[in-house]
mmCIF file of N, CA and C in Angstrom:
data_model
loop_
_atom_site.group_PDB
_atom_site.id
_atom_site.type_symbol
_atom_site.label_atom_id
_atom_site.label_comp_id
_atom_site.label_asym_id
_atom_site.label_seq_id
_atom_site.Cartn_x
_atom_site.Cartn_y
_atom_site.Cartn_z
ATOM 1 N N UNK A 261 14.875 -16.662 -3.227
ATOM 2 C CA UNK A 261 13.984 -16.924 -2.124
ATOM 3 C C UNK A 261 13.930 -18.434 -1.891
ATOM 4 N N UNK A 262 13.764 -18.647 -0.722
ATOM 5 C CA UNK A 262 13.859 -20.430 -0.112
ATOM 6 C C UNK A 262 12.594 -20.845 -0.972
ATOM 7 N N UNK A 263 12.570 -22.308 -1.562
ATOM 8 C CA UNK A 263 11.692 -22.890 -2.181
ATOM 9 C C UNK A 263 10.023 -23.045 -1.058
ATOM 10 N N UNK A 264 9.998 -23.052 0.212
ATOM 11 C CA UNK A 264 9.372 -23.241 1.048
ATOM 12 C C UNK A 264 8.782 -21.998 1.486
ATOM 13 N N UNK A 265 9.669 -20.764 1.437
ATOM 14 C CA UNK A 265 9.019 -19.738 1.948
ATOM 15 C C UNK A 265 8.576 -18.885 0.592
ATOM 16 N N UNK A 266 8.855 -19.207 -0.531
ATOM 17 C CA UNK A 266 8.577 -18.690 -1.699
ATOM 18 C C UNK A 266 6.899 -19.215 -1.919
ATOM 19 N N UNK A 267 7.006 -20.544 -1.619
ATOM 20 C CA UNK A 267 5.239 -21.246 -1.319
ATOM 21 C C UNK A 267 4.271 -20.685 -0.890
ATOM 22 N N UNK A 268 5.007 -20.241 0.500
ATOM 23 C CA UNK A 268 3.836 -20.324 1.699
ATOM 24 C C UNK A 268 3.812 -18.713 1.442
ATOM 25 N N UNK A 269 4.383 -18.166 1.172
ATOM 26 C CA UNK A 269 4.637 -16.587 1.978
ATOM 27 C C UNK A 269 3.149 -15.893 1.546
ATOM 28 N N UNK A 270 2.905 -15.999 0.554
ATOM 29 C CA UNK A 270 1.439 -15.245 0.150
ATOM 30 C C UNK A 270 0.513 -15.490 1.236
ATOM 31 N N UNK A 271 0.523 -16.408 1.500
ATOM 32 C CA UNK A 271 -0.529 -17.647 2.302
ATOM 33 C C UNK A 271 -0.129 -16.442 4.107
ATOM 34 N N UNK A 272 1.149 -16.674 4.357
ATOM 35 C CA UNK A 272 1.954 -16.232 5.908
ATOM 36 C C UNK A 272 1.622 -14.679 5.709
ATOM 37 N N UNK A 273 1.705 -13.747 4.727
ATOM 38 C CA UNK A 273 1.559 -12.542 4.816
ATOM 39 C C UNK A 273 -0.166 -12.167 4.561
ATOM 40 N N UNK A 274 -0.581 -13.120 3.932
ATOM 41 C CA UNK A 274 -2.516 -12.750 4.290
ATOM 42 C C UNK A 274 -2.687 -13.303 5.900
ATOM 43 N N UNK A 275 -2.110 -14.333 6.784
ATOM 44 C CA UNK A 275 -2.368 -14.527 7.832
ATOM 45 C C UNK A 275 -2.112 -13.469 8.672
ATOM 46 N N UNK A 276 -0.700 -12.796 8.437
ATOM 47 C CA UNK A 276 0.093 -11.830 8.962
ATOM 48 C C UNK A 276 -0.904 -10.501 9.694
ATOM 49 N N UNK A 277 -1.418 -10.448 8.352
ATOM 50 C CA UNK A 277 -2.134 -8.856 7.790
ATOM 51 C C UNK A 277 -3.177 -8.980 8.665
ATOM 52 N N UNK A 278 -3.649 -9.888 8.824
ATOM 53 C CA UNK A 278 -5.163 -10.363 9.307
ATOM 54 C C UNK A 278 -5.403 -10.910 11.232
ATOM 55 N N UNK A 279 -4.392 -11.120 11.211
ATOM 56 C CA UNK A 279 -4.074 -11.480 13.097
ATOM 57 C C UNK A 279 -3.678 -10.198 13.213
ATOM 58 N N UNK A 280 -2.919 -9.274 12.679
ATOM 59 C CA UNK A 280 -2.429 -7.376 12.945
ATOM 60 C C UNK A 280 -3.627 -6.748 12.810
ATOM 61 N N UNK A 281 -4.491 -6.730 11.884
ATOM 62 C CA UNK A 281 -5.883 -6.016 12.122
ATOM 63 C C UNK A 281 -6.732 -6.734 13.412
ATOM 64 N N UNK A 282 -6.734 -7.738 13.534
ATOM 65 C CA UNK A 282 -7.837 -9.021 14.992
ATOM 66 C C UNK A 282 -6.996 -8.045 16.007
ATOM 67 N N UNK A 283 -5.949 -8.303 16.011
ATOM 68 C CA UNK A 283 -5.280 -7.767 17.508
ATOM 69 C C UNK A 283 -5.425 -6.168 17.523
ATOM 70 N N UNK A 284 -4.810 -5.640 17.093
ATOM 71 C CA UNK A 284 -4.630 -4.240 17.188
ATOM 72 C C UNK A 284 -6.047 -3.101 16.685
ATOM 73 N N UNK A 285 -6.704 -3.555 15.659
ATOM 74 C CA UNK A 285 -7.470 -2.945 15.492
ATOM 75 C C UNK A 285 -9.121 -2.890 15.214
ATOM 76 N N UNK A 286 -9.256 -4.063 15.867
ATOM 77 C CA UNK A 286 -10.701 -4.587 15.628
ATOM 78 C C UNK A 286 -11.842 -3.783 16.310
ATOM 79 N N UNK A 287 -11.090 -2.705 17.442
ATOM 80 C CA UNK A 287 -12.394 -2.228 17.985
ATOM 81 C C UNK A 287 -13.054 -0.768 17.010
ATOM 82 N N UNK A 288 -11.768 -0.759 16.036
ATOM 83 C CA UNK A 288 -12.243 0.560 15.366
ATOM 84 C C UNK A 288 -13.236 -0.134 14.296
ATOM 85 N N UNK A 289 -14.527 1.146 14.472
ATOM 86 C CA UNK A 289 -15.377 0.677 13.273
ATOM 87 C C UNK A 289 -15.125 1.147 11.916
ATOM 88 N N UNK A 290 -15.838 0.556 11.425
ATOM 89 C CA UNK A 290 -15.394 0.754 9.770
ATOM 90 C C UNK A 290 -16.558 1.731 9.452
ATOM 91 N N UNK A 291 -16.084 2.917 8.474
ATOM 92 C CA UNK A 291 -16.996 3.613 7.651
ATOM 93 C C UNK A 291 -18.182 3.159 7.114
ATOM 94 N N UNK A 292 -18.800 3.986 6.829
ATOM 95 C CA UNK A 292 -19.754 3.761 5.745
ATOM 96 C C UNK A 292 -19.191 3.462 4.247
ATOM 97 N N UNK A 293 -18.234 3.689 4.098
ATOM 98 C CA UNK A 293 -17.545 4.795 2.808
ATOM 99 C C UNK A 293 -16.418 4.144 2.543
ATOM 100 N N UNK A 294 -16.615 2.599 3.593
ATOM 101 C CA UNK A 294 -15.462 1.187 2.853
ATOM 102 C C UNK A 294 -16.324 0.533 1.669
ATOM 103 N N UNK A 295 -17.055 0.767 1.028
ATOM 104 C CA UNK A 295 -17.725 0.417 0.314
ATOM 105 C C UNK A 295 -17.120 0.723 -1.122
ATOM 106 N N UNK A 296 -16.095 1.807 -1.184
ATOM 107 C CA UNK A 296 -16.123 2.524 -2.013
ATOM 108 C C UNK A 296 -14.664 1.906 -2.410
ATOM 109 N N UNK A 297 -14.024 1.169 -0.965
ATOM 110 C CA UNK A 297 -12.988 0.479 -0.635
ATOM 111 C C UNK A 297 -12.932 -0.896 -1.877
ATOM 112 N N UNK A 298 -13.985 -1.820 -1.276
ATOM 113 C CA UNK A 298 -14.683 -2.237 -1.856
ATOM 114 C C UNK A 298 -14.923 -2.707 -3.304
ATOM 115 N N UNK A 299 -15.590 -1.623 -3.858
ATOM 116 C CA UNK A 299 -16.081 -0.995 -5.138
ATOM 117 C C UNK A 299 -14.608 -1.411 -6.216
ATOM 118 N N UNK A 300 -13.752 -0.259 -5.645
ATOM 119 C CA UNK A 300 -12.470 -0.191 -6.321
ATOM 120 C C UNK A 300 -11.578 -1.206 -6.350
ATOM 121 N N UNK A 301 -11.709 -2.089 -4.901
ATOM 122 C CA UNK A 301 -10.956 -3.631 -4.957
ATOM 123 C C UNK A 301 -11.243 -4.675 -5.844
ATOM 124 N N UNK A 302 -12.708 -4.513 -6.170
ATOM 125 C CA UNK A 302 -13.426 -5.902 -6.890
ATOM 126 C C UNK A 302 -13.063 -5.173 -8.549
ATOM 127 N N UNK A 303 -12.825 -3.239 -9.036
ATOM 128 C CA UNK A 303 -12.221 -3.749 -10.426
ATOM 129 C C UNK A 303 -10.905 -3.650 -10.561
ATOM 130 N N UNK A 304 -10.285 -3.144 -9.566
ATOM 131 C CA UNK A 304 -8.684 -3.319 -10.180
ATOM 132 C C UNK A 304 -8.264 -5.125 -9.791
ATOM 133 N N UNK A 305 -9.561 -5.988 -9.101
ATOM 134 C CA UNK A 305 -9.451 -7.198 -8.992
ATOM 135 C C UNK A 305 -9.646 -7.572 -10.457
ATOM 136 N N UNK A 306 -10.443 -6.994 -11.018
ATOM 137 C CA UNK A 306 -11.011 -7.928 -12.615
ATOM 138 C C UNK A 306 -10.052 -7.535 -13.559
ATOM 139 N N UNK A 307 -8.955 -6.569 -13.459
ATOM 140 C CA UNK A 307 -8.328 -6.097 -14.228
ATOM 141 C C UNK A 307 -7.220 -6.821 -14.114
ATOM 142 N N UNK A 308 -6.816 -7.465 -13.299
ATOM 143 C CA UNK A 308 -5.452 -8.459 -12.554
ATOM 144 C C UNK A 308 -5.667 -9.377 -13.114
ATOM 145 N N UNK A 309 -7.182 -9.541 -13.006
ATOM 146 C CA UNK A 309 -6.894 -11.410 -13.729
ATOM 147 C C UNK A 309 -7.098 -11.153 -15.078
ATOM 148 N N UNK A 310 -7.263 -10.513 -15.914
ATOM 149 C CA UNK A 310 -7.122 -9.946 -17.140
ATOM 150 C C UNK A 310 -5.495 -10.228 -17.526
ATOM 151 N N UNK A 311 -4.810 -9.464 -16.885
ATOM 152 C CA UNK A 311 -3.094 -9.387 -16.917
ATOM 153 C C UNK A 311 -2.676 -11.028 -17.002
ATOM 154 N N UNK A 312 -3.742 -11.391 -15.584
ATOM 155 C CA UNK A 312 -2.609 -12.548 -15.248
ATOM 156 C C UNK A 312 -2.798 -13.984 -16.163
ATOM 157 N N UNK A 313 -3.953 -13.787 -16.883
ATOM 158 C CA UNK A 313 -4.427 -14.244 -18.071
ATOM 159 C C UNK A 313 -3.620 -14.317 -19.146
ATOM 160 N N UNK A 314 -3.596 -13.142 -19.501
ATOM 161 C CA UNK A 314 -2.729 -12.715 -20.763
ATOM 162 C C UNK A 314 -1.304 -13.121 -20.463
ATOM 163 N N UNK A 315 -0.717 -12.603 -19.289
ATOM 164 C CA UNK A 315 0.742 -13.119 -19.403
ATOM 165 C C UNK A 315 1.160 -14.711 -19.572
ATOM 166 N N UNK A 316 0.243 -15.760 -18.083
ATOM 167 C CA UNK A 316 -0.119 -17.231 -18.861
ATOM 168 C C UNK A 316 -0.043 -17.361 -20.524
ATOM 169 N N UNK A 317 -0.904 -16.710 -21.036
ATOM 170 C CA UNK A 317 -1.147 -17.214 -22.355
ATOM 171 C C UNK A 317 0.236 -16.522 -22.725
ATOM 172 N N UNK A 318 1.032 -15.839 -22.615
ATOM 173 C CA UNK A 318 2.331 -15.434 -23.444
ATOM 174 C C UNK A 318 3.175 -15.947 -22.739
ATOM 175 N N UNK A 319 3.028 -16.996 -22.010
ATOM 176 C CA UNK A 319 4.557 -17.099 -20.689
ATOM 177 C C UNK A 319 3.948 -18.930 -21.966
ATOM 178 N N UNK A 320 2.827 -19.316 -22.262
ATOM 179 C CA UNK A 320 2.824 -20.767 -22.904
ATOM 180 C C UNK A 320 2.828 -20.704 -24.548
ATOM 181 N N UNK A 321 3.109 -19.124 -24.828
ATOM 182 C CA UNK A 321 3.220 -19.083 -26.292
ATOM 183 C C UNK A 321 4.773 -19.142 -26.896
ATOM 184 N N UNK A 322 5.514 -18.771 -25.346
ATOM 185 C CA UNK A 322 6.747 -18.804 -25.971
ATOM 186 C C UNK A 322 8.275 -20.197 -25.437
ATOM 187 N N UNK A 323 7.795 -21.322 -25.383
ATOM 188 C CA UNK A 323 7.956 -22.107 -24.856
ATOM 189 C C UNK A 323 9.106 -22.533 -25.941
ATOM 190 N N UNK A 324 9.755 -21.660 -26.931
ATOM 191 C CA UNK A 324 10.309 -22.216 -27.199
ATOM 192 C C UNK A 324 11.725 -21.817 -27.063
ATOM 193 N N UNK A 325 11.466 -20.544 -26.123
ATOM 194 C CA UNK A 325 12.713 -19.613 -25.725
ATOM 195 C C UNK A 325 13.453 -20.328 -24.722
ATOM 196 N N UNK A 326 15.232 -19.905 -24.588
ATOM 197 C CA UNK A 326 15.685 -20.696 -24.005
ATOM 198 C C UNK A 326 15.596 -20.902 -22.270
ATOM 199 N N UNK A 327 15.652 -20.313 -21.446
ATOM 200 C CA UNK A 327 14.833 -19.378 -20.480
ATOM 201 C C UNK A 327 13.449 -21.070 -19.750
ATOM 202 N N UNK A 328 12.290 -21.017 -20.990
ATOM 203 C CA UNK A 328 11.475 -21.662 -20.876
ATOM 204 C C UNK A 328 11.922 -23.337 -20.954
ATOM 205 N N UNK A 329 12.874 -23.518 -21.397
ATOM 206 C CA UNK A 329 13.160 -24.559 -21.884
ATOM 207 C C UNK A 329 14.188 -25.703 -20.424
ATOM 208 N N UNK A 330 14.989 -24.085 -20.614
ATOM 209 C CA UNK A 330 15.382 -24.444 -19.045
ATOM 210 C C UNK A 330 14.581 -24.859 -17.829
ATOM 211 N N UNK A 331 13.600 -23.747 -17.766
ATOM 212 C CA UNK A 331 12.713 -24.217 -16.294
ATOM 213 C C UNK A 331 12.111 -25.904 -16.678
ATOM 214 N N UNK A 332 11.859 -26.090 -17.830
ATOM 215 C CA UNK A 332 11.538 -27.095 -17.884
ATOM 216 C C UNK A 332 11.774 -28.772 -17.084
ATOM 217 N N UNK A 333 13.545 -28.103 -17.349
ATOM 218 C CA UNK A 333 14.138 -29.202 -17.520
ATOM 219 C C UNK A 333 14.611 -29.451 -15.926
ATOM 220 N N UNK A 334 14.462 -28.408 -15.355
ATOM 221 C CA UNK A 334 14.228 -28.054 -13.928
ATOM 222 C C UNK A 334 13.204 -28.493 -13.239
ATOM 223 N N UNK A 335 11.807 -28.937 -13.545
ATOM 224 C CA UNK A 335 10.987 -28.811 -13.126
ATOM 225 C C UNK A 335 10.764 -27.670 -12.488
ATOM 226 N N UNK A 336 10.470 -26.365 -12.864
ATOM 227 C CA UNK A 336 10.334 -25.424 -12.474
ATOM 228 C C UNK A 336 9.141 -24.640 -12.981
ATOM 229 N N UNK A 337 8.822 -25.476 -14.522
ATOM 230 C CA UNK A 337 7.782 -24.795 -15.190
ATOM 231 C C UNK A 337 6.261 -24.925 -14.796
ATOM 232 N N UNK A 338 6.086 -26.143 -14.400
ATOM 233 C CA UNK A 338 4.698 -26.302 -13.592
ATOM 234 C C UNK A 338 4.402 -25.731 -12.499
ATOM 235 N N UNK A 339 5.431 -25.545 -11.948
ATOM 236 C CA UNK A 339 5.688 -24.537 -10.655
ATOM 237 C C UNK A 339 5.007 -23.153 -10.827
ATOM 238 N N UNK A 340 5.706 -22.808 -11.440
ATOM 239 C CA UNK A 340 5.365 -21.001 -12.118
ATOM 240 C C UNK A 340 3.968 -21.075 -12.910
ATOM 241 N N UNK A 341 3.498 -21.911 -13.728
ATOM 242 C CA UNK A 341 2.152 -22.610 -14.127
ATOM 243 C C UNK A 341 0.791 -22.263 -12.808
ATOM 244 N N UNK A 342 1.486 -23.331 -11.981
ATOM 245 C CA UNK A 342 0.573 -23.242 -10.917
ATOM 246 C C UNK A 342 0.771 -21.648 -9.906
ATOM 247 N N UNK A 343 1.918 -21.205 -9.542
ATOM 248 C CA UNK A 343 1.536 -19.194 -9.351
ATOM 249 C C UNK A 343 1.225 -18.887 -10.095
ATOM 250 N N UNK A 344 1.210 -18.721 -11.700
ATOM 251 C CA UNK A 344 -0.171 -17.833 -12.113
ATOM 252 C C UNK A 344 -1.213 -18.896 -11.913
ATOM 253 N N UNK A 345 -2.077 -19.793 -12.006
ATOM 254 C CA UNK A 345 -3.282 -20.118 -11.255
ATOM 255 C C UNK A 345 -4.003 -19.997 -10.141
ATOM 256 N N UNK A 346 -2.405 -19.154 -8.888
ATOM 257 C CA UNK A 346 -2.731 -19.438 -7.655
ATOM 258 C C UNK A 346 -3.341 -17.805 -7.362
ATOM 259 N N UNK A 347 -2.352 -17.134 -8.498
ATOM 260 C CA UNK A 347 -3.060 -15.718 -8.601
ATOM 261 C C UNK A 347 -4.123 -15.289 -8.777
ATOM 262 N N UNK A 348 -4.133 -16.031 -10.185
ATOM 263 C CA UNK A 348 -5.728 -15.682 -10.802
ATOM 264 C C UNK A 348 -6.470 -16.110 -10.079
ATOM 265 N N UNK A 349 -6.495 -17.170 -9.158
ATOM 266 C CA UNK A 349 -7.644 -17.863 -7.981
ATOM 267 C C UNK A 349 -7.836 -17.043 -7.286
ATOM 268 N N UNK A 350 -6.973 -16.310 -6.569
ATOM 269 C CA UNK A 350 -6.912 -15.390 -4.830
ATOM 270 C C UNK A 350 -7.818 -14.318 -6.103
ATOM 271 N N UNK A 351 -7.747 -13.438 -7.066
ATOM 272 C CA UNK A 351 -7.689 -12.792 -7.684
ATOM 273 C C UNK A 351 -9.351 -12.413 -7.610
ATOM 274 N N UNK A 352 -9.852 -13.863 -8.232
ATOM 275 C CA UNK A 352 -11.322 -14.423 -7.947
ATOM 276 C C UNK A 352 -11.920 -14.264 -6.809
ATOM 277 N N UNK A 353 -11.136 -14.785 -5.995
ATOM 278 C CA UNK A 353 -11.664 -14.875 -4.405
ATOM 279 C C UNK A 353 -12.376 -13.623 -3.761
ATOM 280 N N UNK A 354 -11.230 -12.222 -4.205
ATOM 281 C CA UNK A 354 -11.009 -11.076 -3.896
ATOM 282 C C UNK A 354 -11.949 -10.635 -4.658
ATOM 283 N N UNK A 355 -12.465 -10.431 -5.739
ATOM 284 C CA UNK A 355 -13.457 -9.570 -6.508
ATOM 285 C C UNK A 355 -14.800 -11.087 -6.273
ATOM 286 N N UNK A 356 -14.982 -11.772 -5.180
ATOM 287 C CA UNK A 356 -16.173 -12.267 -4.667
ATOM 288 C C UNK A 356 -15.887 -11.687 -2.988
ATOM 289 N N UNK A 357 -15.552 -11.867 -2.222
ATOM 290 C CA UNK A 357 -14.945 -11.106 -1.371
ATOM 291 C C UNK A 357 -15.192 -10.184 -1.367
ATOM 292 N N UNK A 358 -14.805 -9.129 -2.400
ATOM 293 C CA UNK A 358 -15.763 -7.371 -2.344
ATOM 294 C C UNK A 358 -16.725 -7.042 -2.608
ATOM 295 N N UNK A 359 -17.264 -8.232 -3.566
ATOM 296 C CA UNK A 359 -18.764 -8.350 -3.657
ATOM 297 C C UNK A 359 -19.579 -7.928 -2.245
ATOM 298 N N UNK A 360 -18.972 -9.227 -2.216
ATOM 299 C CA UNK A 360 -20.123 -9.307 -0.362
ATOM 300 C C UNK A 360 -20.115 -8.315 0.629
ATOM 301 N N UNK A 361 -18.671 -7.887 0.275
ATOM 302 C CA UNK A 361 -18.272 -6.727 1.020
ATOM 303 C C UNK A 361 -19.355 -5.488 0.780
ATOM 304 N N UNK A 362 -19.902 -5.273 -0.422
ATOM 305 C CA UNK A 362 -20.397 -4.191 -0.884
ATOM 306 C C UNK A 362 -21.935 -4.453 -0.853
ATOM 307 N N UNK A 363 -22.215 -6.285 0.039
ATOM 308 C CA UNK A 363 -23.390 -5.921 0.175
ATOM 309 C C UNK A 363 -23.714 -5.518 1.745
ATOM 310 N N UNK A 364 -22.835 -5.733 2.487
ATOM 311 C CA UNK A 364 -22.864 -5.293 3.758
ATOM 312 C C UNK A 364 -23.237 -3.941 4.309
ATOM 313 N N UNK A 365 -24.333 -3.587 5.569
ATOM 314 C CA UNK A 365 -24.422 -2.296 5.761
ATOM 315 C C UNK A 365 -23.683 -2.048 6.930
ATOM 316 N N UNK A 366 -22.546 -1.253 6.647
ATOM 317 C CA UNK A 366 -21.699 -0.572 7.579
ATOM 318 C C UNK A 366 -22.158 0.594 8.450
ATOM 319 N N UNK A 367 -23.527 0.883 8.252
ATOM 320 C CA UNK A 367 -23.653 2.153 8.161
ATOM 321 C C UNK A 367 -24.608 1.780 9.790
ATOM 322 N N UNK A 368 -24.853 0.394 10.148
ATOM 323 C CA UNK A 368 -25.145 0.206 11.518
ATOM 324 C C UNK A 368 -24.111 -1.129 12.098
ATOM 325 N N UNK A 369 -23.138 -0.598 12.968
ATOM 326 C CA UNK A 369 -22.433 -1.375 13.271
ATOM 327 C C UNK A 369 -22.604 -3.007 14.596
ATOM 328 N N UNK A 370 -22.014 -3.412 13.367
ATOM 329 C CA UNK A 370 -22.022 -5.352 14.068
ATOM 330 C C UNK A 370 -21.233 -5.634 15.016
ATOM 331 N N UNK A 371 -21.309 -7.016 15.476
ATOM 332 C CA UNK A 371 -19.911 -7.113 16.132
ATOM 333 C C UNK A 371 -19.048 -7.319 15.292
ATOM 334 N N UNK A 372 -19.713 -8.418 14.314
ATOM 335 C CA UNK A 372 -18.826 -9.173 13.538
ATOM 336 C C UNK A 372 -17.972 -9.027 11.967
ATOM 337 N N UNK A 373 -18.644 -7.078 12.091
ATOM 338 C CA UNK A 373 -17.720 -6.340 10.818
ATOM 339 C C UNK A 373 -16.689 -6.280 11.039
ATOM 340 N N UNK A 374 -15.552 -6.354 12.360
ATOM 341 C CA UNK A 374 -14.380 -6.538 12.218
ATOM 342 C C UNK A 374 -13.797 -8.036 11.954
ATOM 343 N N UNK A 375 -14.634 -8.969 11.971
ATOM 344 C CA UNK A 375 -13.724 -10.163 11.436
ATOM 345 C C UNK A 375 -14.435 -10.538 10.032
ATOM 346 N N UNK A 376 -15.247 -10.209 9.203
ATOM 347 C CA UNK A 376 -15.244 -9.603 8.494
ATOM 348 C C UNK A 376 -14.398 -9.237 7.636
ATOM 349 N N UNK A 377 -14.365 -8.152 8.251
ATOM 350 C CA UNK A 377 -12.976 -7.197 7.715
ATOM 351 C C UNK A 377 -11.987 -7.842 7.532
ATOM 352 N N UNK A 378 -11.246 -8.470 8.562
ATOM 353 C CA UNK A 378 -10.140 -9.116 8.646
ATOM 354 C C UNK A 378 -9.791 -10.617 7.980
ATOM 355 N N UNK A 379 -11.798 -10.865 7.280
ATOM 356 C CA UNK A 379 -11.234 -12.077 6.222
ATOM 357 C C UNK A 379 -10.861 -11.754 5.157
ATOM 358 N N UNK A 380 -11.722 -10.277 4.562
ATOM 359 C CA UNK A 380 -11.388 -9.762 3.614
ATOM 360 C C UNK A 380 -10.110 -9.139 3.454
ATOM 361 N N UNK A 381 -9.242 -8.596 4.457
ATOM 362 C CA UNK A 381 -7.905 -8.236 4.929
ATOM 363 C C UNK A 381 -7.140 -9.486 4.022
ATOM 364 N N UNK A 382 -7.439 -10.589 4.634
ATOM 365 C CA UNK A 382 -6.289 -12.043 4.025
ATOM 366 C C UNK A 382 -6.279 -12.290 2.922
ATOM 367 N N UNK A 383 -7.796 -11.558 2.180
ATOM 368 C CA UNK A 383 -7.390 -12.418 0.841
ATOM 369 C C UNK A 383 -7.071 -10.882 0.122
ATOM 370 N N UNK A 384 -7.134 -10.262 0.694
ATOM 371 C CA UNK A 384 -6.415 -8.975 -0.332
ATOM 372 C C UNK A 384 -5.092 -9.135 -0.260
ATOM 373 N N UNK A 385 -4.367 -9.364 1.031
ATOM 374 C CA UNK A 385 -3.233 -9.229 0.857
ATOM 375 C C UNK A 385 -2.433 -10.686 0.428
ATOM 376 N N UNK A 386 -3.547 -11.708 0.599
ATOM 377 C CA UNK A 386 -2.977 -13.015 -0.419
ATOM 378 C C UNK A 386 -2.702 -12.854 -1.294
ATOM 379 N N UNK A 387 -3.756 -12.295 -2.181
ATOM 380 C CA UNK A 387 -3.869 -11.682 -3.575
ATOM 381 C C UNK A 387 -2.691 -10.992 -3.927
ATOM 382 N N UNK A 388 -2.241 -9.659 -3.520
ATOM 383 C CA UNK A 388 -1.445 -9.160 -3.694
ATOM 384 C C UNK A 388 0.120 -9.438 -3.292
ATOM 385 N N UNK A 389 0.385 -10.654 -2.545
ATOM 386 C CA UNK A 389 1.680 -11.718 -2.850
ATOM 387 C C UNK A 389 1.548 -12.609 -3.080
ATOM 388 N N UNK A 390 0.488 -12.963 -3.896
ATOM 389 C CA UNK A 390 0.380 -13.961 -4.790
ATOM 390 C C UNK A 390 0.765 -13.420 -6.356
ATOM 391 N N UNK A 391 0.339 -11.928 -6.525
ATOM 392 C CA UNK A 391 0.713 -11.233 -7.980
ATOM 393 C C UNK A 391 1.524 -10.972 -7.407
ATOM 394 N N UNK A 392 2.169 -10.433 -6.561
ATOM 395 C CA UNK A 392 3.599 -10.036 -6.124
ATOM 396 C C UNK A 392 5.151 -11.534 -7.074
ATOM 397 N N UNK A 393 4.655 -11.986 -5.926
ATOM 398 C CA UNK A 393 5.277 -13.380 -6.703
ATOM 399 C C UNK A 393 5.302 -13.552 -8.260
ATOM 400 N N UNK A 394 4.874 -13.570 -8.572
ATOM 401 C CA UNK A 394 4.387 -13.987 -10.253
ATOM 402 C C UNK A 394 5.103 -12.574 -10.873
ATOM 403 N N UNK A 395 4.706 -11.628 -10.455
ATOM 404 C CA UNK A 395 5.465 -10.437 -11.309
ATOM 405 C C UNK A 395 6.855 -10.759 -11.135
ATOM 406 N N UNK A 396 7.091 -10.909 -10.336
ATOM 407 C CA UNK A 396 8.671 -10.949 -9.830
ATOM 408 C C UNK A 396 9.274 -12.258 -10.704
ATOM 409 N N UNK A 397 8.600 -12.885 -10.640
ATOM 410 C CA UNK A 397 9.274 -14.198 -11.305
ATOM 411 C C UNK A 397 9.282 -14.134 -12.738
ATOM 412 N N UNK A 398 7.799 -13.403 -13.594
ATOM 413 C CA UNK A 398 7.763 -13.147 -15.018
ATOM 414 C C UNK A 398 8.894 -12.308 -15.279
ATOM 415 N N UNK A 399 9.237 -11.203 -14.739
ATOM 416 C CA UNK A 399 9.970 -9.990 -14.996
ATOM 417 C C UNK A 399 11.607 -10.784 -14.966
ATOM 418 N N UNK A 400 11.870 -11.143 -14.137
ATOM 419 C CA UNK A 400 12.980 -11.875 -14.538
ATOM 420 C C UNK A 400 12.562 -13.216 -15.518
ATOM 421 N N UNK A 401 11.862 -13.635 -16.437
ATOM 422 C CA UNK A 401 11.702 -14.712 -17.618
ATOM 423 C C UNK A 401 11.803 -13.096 -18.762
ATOM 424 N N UNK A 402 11.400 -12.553 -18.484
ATOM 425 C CA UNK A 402 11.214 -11.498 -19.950
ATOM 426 C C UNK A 402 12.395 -10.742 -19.576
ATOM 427 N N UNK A 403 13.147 -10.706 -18.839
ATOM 428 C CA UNK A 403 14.343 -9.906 -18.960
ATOM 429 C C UNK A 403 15.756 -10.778 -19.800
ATOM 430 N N UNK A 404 15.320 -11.928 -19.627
ATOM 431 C CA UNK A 404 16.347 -13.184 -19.854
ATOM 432 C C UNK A 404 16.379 -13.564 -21.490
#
């Protein structure tokens, strides 16, 4: 992947996700029963940064493999350093994000539950190519 679009893309596909819900679908209202949406986002959110924790701490325990040694010498390792930080951040964002989400009443509709929606839209799907990224990049260090 291009060094530039490997950057941004988490960032371009939460914008993506989020101008496609504004345009196309903002006049539909949201359930009562996104809550539950919600609910389930903020723990498989706490469970991610759990992972993305643990793998950090085993991606800096084994620094002495050759693999690691290389990116080093690449400058590549602070790189990959900072995607898992950028993960575990969006990660955060997202299980505060569903928080709020879950204090919201859907159940009398706003104007402003669809943008709303559509902030919470960006950082889910930040989130999820932001761990996208990072898996992809660990999985090839532990295959090596």
């Amino acid at each position: 992947m291009d060094k530039k679009v490997e950057r941004w893309f988490p960032l371009l596909i939460g914008v993506l996700t989020a101008a496609f819900y504004i345009y196309f679908l903002r006049n539909y209202f949201l359930p009562s029963s996104v809550k539950d949406l919600f609910s389930s986002t903020m723990q498989i959110s706490s469970i991610l940064i759990g992972f993305l924790i643990t793998a950090l701490s085993i991606l800096v325990t084994i620094e002495d493999k050759k693999i690691i040694q290389q990116l080093k010498r690449m400058g590549l390792y602070n790189k990959l350093l900072n995607y898992f930080m950028d993960a575990t951040k969006w990660s955060f964002c997202l299980v505060i994000a569903s928080s709020i989400g879950l204090l919201i009443n859907f159940d009398v509709q706003q104007s402003w539950h669809s943008s709303a929606f559509a902030a919470w839209l960006f950082v889910l799907t930040t989130t999820m190519s932001s761990c996208y990224r990072v898996i992809d990049i660990f999985a090839d260090i532990i295959r090596s």
